[in-house]
Coordinates of C-alpha atoms in Angstrom, one line a residue:
M1 CA 67.1 28.4 123.6
S2 CA 66.7 26.8 120.2
I3 CA 66.2 29.5 117.6
A4 CA 66.3 27.6 114.4
R5 CA 65.2 24.3 113.0
K6 CA 66.4 22.3 110.1
A7 CA 66.0 23.6 106.5
A8 CA 67.9 23.7 103.2
G9 CA 70.3 25.4 101.8
G10 CA 87.3 21.7 95.8
S11 CA 89.1 19.5 95.4
A12 CA 89.6 15.9 94.6
A13 CA 87.2 13.6 96.4
A14 CA 88.4 11.5 99.2
P15 CA 86.9 8.1 99.8
A16 CA 83.2 8.5 99.2
P17 CA 81.6 10.1 102.2
A18 CA 79.3 7.7 104.1
A19 CA 76.5 9.6 105.9
A20 CA 73.4 7.8 106.8
P21 CA 73.5 4.1 105.8
A22 CA 72.0 3.4 102.4
P23 CA 68.9 1.3 102.2
A24 CA 69.5 -2.3 101.1
P25 CA 69.4 -2.6 97.3
A26 CA 66.4 -4.4 95.9
A27 CA 67.2 -7.9 94.6
A28 CA 67.6 -8.1 90.8
S29 CA 64.3 -10.0 90.5
E30 CA 62.4 -7.3 92.4
L31 CA 63.5 -4.5 90.0
P32 CA 61.3 -3.5 87.1
E33 CA 62.5 -4.6 83.6
V34 CA 65.0 -2.4 81.9
L35 CA 63.4 -0.5 79.1
L36 CA 66.1 1.8 77.8
E37 CA 69.9 1.1 77.7
V38 CA 72.4 3.7 76.7
R39 CA 75.9 2.3 76.3
N40 CA 79.1 4.3 76.0
L41 CA 77.3 7.2 74.2
V42 CA 79.6 9.7 72.5
R43 CA 78.9 12.9 70.6
H44 CA 81.5 15.5 69.7
Y45 CA 81.5 18.8 67.9
G46 CA 84.9 19.4 66.5
S47 CA 87.3 18.8 69.4
V48 CA 84.6 19.2 72.1
R49 CA 83.1 16.0 73.5
A50 CA 79.5 17.1 74.3
V51 CA 78.7 13.6 75.4
D52 CA 81.5 11.5 76.8
N53 CA 80.9 7.7 77.2
V54 CA 77.6 8.0 78.9
D55 CA 76.0 4.8 80.3
L56 CA 72.4 4.9 81.5
T57 CA 69.4 2.5 82.1
V58 CA 65.8 3.5 82.4
R59 CA 63.4 0.9 83.9
Q60 CA 59.9 0.2 82.8
G61 CA 57.5 2.7 84.4
E62 CA 60.4 4.8 85.8
V63 CA 60.8 8.6 85.7
F64 CA 64.4 9.3 85.1
A65 CA 66.1 12.7 85.1
L66 CA 69.2 14.0 83.4
L67 CA 70.3 16.8 85.7
G68 CA 73.1 19.3 85.1
P69 CA 74.1 22.9 84.3
S70 CA 74.0 24.4 80.8
G71 CA 76.5 22.7 78.5
S72 CA 76.6 19.5 80.5
G73 CA 75.4 17.4 77.5
K74 CA 72.0 16.4 78.9
T75 CA 69.9 17.7 76.0
T76 CA 72.3 16.2 73.5
C77 CA 71.8 12.9 75.2
L78 CA 68.0 13.3 75.0
R79 CA 68.1 14.1 71.3
M80 CA 70.3 11.1 70.6
V81 CA 67.8 8.8 72.3
A82 CA 65.0 10.5 70.3
G83 CA 66.9 9.9 67.0
L84 CA 67.3 13.6 66.3
E85 CA 71.1 13.6 66.8
P86 CA 73.6 11.2 65.3
L87 CA 75.9 9.0 67.5
D88 CA 79.7 9.3 67.2
G89 CA 80.0 6.3 69.5
G90 CA 78.0 3.8 71.5
Q91 CA 74.7 2.1 71.4
I92 CA 71.1 2.8 72.3
L93 CA 68.7 -0.1 72.9
M94 CA 65.0 -0.2 73.9
G95 CA 63.4 -3.3 75.1
G96 CA 66.4 -5.2 73.8
R97 CA 66.0 -3.8 70.3
V98 CA 69.0 -1.8 68.9
L99 CA 67.8 1.7 68.0
A100 CA 71.3 3.0 67.1
D101 CA 74.8 1.6 67.0
A102 CA 77.7 3.8 65.9
S103 CA 80.0 0.8 65.3
I104 CA 77.9 -0.4 62.4
G105 CA 76.5 3.0 61.4
R106 CA 72.9 2.0 62.2
S107 CA 70.3 4.5 63.4
L108 CA 66.6 3.8 63.3
P109 CA 64.6 6.9 62.2
A110 CA 62.9 8.9 65.0
E111 CA 59.4 8.0 63.8
R112 CA 60.2 4.2 64.1
R113 CA 61.4 4.3 67.7
N114 CA 58.0 4.4 69.5
I115 CA 59.4 7.3 71.5
A116 CA 57.6 10.7 72.0
M117 CA 59.2 14.0 72.9
V118 CA 57.8 17.2 74.4
F119 CA 60.1 20.1 73.4
Q120 CA 60.9 23.0 75.7
S121 CA 59.0 25.3 73.4
Y122 CA 56.1 22.8 73.2
A123 CA 56.0 23.2 69.3
I124 CA 52.3 23.6 69.2
W125 CA 50.9 24.6 65.8
P126 CA 49.0 27.9 66.4
H127 CA 46.8 27.6 63.3
M128 CA 45.4 24.2 64.5
T129 CA 42.8 23.5 67.2
V130 CA 43.6 21.4 70.3
A131 CA 42.1 18.4 68.5
G132 CA 44.1 19.0 65.4
N133 CA 47.4 19.3 67.3
V134 CA 46.8 16.1 69.3
A135 CA 45.5 14.1 66.3
F136 CA 48.5 15.0 64.1
P137 CA 50.8 12.1 65.0
L138 CA 47.9 9.7 64.6
R139 CA 47.2 11.1 61.1
M140 CA 50.9 10.7 60.2
R141 CA 50.6 7.0 61.2
G142 CA 47.6 6.5 59.0
V143 CA 45.1 6.0 61.9
R144 CA 41.5 6.2 60.5
R145 CA 39.5 9.3 61.3
A146 CA 36.9 7.6 63.6
R147 CA 39.7 6.0 65.6
R148 CA 41.6 9.2 65.8
R149 CA 38.6 11.0 67.3
E150 CA 38.3 8.3 69.9
L151 CA 42.0 8.4 70.9
V152 CA 42.1 12.2 70.9
A153 CA 39.0 12.4 73.2
E154 CA 40.4 9.8 75.5
I155 CA 43.8 11.5 76.0
L156 CA 42.3 14.9 76.3
E157 CA 40.1 13.6 79.1
I158 CA 43.1 12.1 80.8
T159 CA 45.1 15.4 80.6
G160 CA 42.1 17.6 81.6
M161 CA 41.7 19.3 78.2
R162 CA 38.5 17.7 76.9
E163 CA 36.5 20.9 77.2
L164 CA 39.0 22.8 75.1
I165 CA 39.0 20.3 72.2
D166 CA 37.9 22.9 69.6
R167 CA 39.9 25.9 70.9
R168 CA 42.8 27.2 68.7
A169 CA 46.2 26.7 70.1
N170 CA 47.0 30.4 70.0
Q171 CA 44.2 31.0 72.5
L172 CA 45.7 28.8 75.1
S173 CA 47.6 29.7 78.3
G174 CA 51.1 28.4 78.8
G175 CA 49.9 25.7 81.1
Q176 CA 47.2 24.6 78.6
Q177 CA 49.8 24.5 75.8
Q178 CA 51.9 22.3 78.0
R179 CA 49.0 19.9 78.4
V180 CA 48.3 19.8 74.7
A181 CA 52.0 19.0 74.0
L182 CA 51.7 16.2 76.6
A183 CA 48.5 14.9 75.1
R184 CA 50.0 14.9 71.6
A185 CA 53.0 13.0 72.8
L186 CA 51.0 10.4 74.6
V187 CA 48.1 9.9 72.3
Y188 CA 49.7 7.0 70.4
R189 CA 50.9 5.4 73.7
P190 CA 54.7 5.5 73.2
Q191 CA 57.0 3.2 75.2
L192 CA 59.1 6.2 76.3
L193 CA 58.3 9.9 76.8
L194 CA 61.2 12.4 76.5
L195 CA 60.8 15.9 78.0
D196 CA 63.3 18.7 77.5
E197 CA 63.1 21.2 80.4
P198 CA 59.3 20.6 80.5
L199 CA 58.4 23.1 83.2
S200 CA 60.9 25.9 82.6
N201 CA 58.3 28.1 80.8
L202 CA 55.7 28.0 83.6
D203 CA 55.3 30.2 86.6
A204 CA 55.9 28.8 90.1
K205 CA 52.3 27.8 90.8
L206 CA 51.9 26.0 87.4
R207 CA 55.2 24.2 87.9
L208 CA 54.0 22.6 91.1
Q209 CA 50.7 21.6 89.4
M210 CA 52.5 20.1 86.4
R211 CA 54.9 18.1 88.6
R212 CA 51.9 16.4 90.1
E213 CA 50.3 16.0 86.7
L214 CA 53.4 14.3 85.2
R215 CA 53.6 11.9 88.1
R216 CA 49.9 11.1 87.7
L217 CA 50.3 10.4 84.0
N218 CA 53.3 8.3 84.7
R219 CA 51.3 6.1 87.1
E220 CA 48.0 6.1 85.1
L221 CA 49.5 5.4 81.7
E222 CA 52.5 3.4 83.0
V223 CA 54.7 5.3 80.6
S224 CA 58.5 5.6 81.3
M225 CA 59.8 9.1 81.2
L226 CA 63.2 10.6 80.6
F227 CA 63.5 14.3 81.2
V228 CA 66.1 17.0 81.2
T229 CA 66.4 19.8 83.8
H230 CA 68.9 22.1 85.4
D231 CA 66.7 22.5 88.5
H232 CA 67.5 20.0 91.2
D233 CA 64.3 20.8 93.0
E234 CA 62.4 19.7 89.9
A235 CA 64.5 16.6 89.5
F236 CA 64.0 15.6 93.1
A237 CA 60.3 16.2 93.0
L238 CA 59.7 14.2 89.8
A239 CA 62.3 11.6 89.3
D240 CA 62.7 8.1 90.7
R241 CA 66.4 8.2 89.8
I242 CA 68.7 10.9 88.5
A243 CA 71.9 11.1 86.5
V244 CA 74.0 14.2 87.3
L245 CA 76.0 15.3 84.3
C246 CA 79.0 17.6 84.0
D247 CA 81.1 18.3 80.9
G248 CA 79.4 15.4 79.1
Q249 CA 80.1 12.8 81.7
V250 CA 77.9 11.1 84.3
Q251 CA 79.1 12.1 87.7
Q252 CA 76.6 9.9 89.7
V253 CA 73.4 8.0 89.3
G254 CA 71.0 7.5 92.2
T255 CA 67.8 8.3 93.9
P256 CA 67.3 11.9 95.1
A257 CA 68.2 10.9 98.7
E258 CA 71.3 9.0 97.6
L259 CA 72.6 12.0 95.6
Y260 CA 71.9 14.6 98.3
E261 CA 73.0 12.6 101.3
R262 CA 75.9 10.7 99.8
P263 CA 77.4 12.7 96.9
A264 CA 80.1 10.7 95.1
T265 CA 82.1 13.7 93.7
P266 CA 82.7 17.3 94.7
F267 CA 80.7 18.5 91.7
V268 CA 77.6 16.6 92.8
R269 CA 78.1 17.8 96.4
D270 CA 78.3 21.4 95.4
F271 CA 75.7 21.4 92.6
L272 CA 72.9 20.1 94.8
G273 CA 72.7 22.9 97.3
R274 CA 74.4 25.2 99.8
R275 CA 76.9 23.9 102.4
V276 CA 78.4 24.8 105.7
I277 CA 82.2 24.3 105.3
L278 CA 85.0 24.1 107.9
S279 CA 88.7 23.4 107.4
G280 CA 90.8 21.0 109.4
R281 CA 93.1 18.1 109.6
V282 CA 92.6 14.4 110.4
D283 CA 94.0 13.7 113.9
R284 CA 94.5 10.2 115.3
S285 CA 96.4 11.3 118.5
G286 CA 93.6 10.0 120.7
G287 CA 93.2 6.7 118.9
A288 CA 90.0 7.2 116.8
A289 CA 90.2 9.6 113.9
R290 CA 88.7 13.0 114.4
I291 CA 88.9 16.4 112.7
R292 CA 90.9 19.1 114.4
L293 CA 89.7 22.5 113.2
E294 CA 92.2 25.0 112.1
D295 CA 90.5 28.2 113.2
P296 CA 90.6 29.0 117.0
S297 CA 87.8 31.5 116.6
L298 CA 85.3 28.6 116.2
G299 CA 85.5 28.1 119.9
Q300 CA 86.5 24.4 120.2
P301 CA 88.9 22.3 118.1
W302 CA 87.1 19.0 117.4
I303 CA 84.5 17.7 114.9
D304 CA 83.4 14.1 115.0
T305 CA 81.9 12.3 112.1
A306 CA 80.3 8.9 111.6
Q307 CA 82.1 8.7 108.2
D308 CA 84.9 6.1 107.9
L309 CA 88.1 8.1 107.8
S310 CA 90.4 5.1 107.3
G311 CA 91.3 6.3 103.8
F312 CA 92.7 9.6 105.1
A313 CA 96.3 9.8 106.3
D314 CA 97.0 11.2 109.8
G315 CA 97.4 15.0 109.4
A316 CA 95.7 15.1 106.0
T317 CA 94.2 18.5 105.3
V318 CA 90.4 18.2 104.8
S319 CA 87.2 20.2 104.5
V320 CA 84.2 19.3 106.6
H321 CA 80.8 19.8 104.9
T322 CA 77.2 19.7 106.0
R323 CA 73.9 21.1 104.7
P324 CA 72.3 24.1 106.4
E325 CA 69.2 22.1 107.3
D326 CA 71.3 19.7 109.3
V327 CA 72.8 22.5 111.5
E328 CA 71.1 23.3 114.8
M329 CA 71.5 26.9 115.8
T330 CA 71.2 28.0 119.5
A331 CA 71.7 31.2 121.4
P332 CA 74.5 30.6 124.0
A333 CA 74.3 31.6 127.6
E334 CA 76.6 34.5 128.6
G335 CA 80.1 33.2 128.9
A336 CA 79.4 29.8 127.5
T337 CA 81.8 27.9 125.2
P338 CA 80.8 25.6 122.4
G339 CA 80.1 22.0 123.3
P340 CA 80.9 18.8 121.3
N341 CA 80.5 19.3 117.6
Q342 CA 79.5 22.9 118.1
V343 CA 81.2 26.0 116.6
R344 CA 80.8 29.7 117.2
A345 CA 79.4 32.0 114.6
T346 CA 78.2 35.6 114.3
I347 CA 75.1 36.6 112.5
I348 CA 75.8 39.1 109.7
S349 CA 72.3 39.6 108.2
T350 CA 68.8 38.2 108.1
A351 CA 66.2 37.9 105.4
Y352 CA 62.6 37.1 106.1
L353 CA 61.2 34.6 103.6
G354 CA 57.8 33.9 105.0
N355 CA 58.0 30.4 106.3
R356 CA 61.6 30.7 107.4
I357 CA 64.4 33.2 108.0
E358 CA 67.6 33.0 106.0
Y359 CA 70.8 34.1 107.8
V360 CA 74.2 35.0 106.6
A361 CA 76.7 34.2 109.3
D362 CA 80.4 34.5 109.8
V363 CA 81.6 31.0 110.4
G364 CA 85.4 30.9 110.8
G365 CA 85.8 33.9 108.5
R366 CA 83.6 32.5 105.8
D367 CA 80.2 34.0 105.0
T368 CA 77.8 31.0 105.3
V369 CA 74.1 30.8 104.6
L370 CA 72.0 29.3 107.4
I371 CA 68.2 28.8 107.6
G372 CA 66.1 29.0 110.7
G373 CA 62.6 29.2 112.0
R374 CA 60.6 32.4 112.3
H375 CA 60.4 32.6 116.0
H376 CA 62.9 34.4 118.2
P377 CA 65.4 35.1 115.5
P378 CA 68.8 36.4 116.5
A379 CA 69.7 39.9 115.4
A380 CA 72.6 40.9 113.2
G381 CA 75.7 40.9 115.3
A382 CA 74.5 38.2 117.7
E383 CA 76.7 35.3 118.6
V384 CA 75.2 31.8 118.0
F385 CA 76.5 28.2 118.4
L386 CA 76.1 25.8 115.5
R387 CA 75.9 22.1 116.2
L388 CA 76.9 19.8 113.3
D389 CA 75.3 16.4 113.3
P390 CA 78.1 13.8 113.1
H391 CA 75.9 11.3 111.2
V392 CA 75.5 13.7 108.2
V393 CA 78.9 15.5 108.3
T394 CA 81.0 14.5 105.3
V395 CA 84.8 14.9 105.0
W396 CA 86.7 15.6 101.8
S397 CA 90.3 16.0 100.7
R398 CA 91.4 19.5 99.9

């Protein structure tokens, strides 16, 4: 009886795990033109390198995320691109034009970069109306009053704020303030929109709405976006590509699927969600390399993987990883033993989460989070079998 479906959830990395085959890369001629280039970007505070030789490219029309924990350097990178933070090393180019070059001490002022930024706090002036806030950057650029009115009305229509044009900013909800900040940033049609944790101040429902809104604005206005977040769900939902940062360094750049299914480093693997972990050794005694599990309580000794294990020595100690949503949980018949790629586990506790049930199970002495469907859930103390899909199992040195 199948009682769960698929749902979500160190050490030096071995040869990069190869799960499902990657899609063929687009030919260079098929890729959009590169808009932003960041080359060997460096920023340090005393002896601390907040940004450590970061290289990035953002393509025309792309939504690109800088994802990482607090202190990873992502906001510092964003501020350097905006012209709000000096460079200690490297270059920033947009459309082939040099915005900043540390080697010659050049840095174009922020107001001359044709880049807009939405701050985490929104930075809305409370004494101004919606129209006044949105018109401000146009006024600073010397746009005539009649033209300002046209542009403000147009962008407020696009962002769904036209009816609130005369309302004061201190009378707006959080979601409305977010839209005003976006309208103000987009009113003069920048080449690049920067967003610092753009959805962190909104409740869950508004976050979902604003994700859709940002993607709509990206498509409708054809504006490239570079945004910072610590939330991988937000990055996955919004971004075409993501750079994962840790300690000021880029760990990996790729699409959400590439990062999740083929993490390049242990940090990326662990940062992007929960895992089911087993310990074992590489065994070639039967010819093809397999993983021999170390814990006899798991019920059977072998795990097979589609990953190429040629980079591991025979007998190498490894850890086997998979995501909870890739584990199939079944209730065994009385007296049954685990089959191929199955291991035995014991349910410790359950938590009802509405559309699914979250389990904590003892898997080889390790408390492991599993997720299953709502129907016929096993009770605490029940024995279950877990099948690991060999096509998504990854093997790492330990």
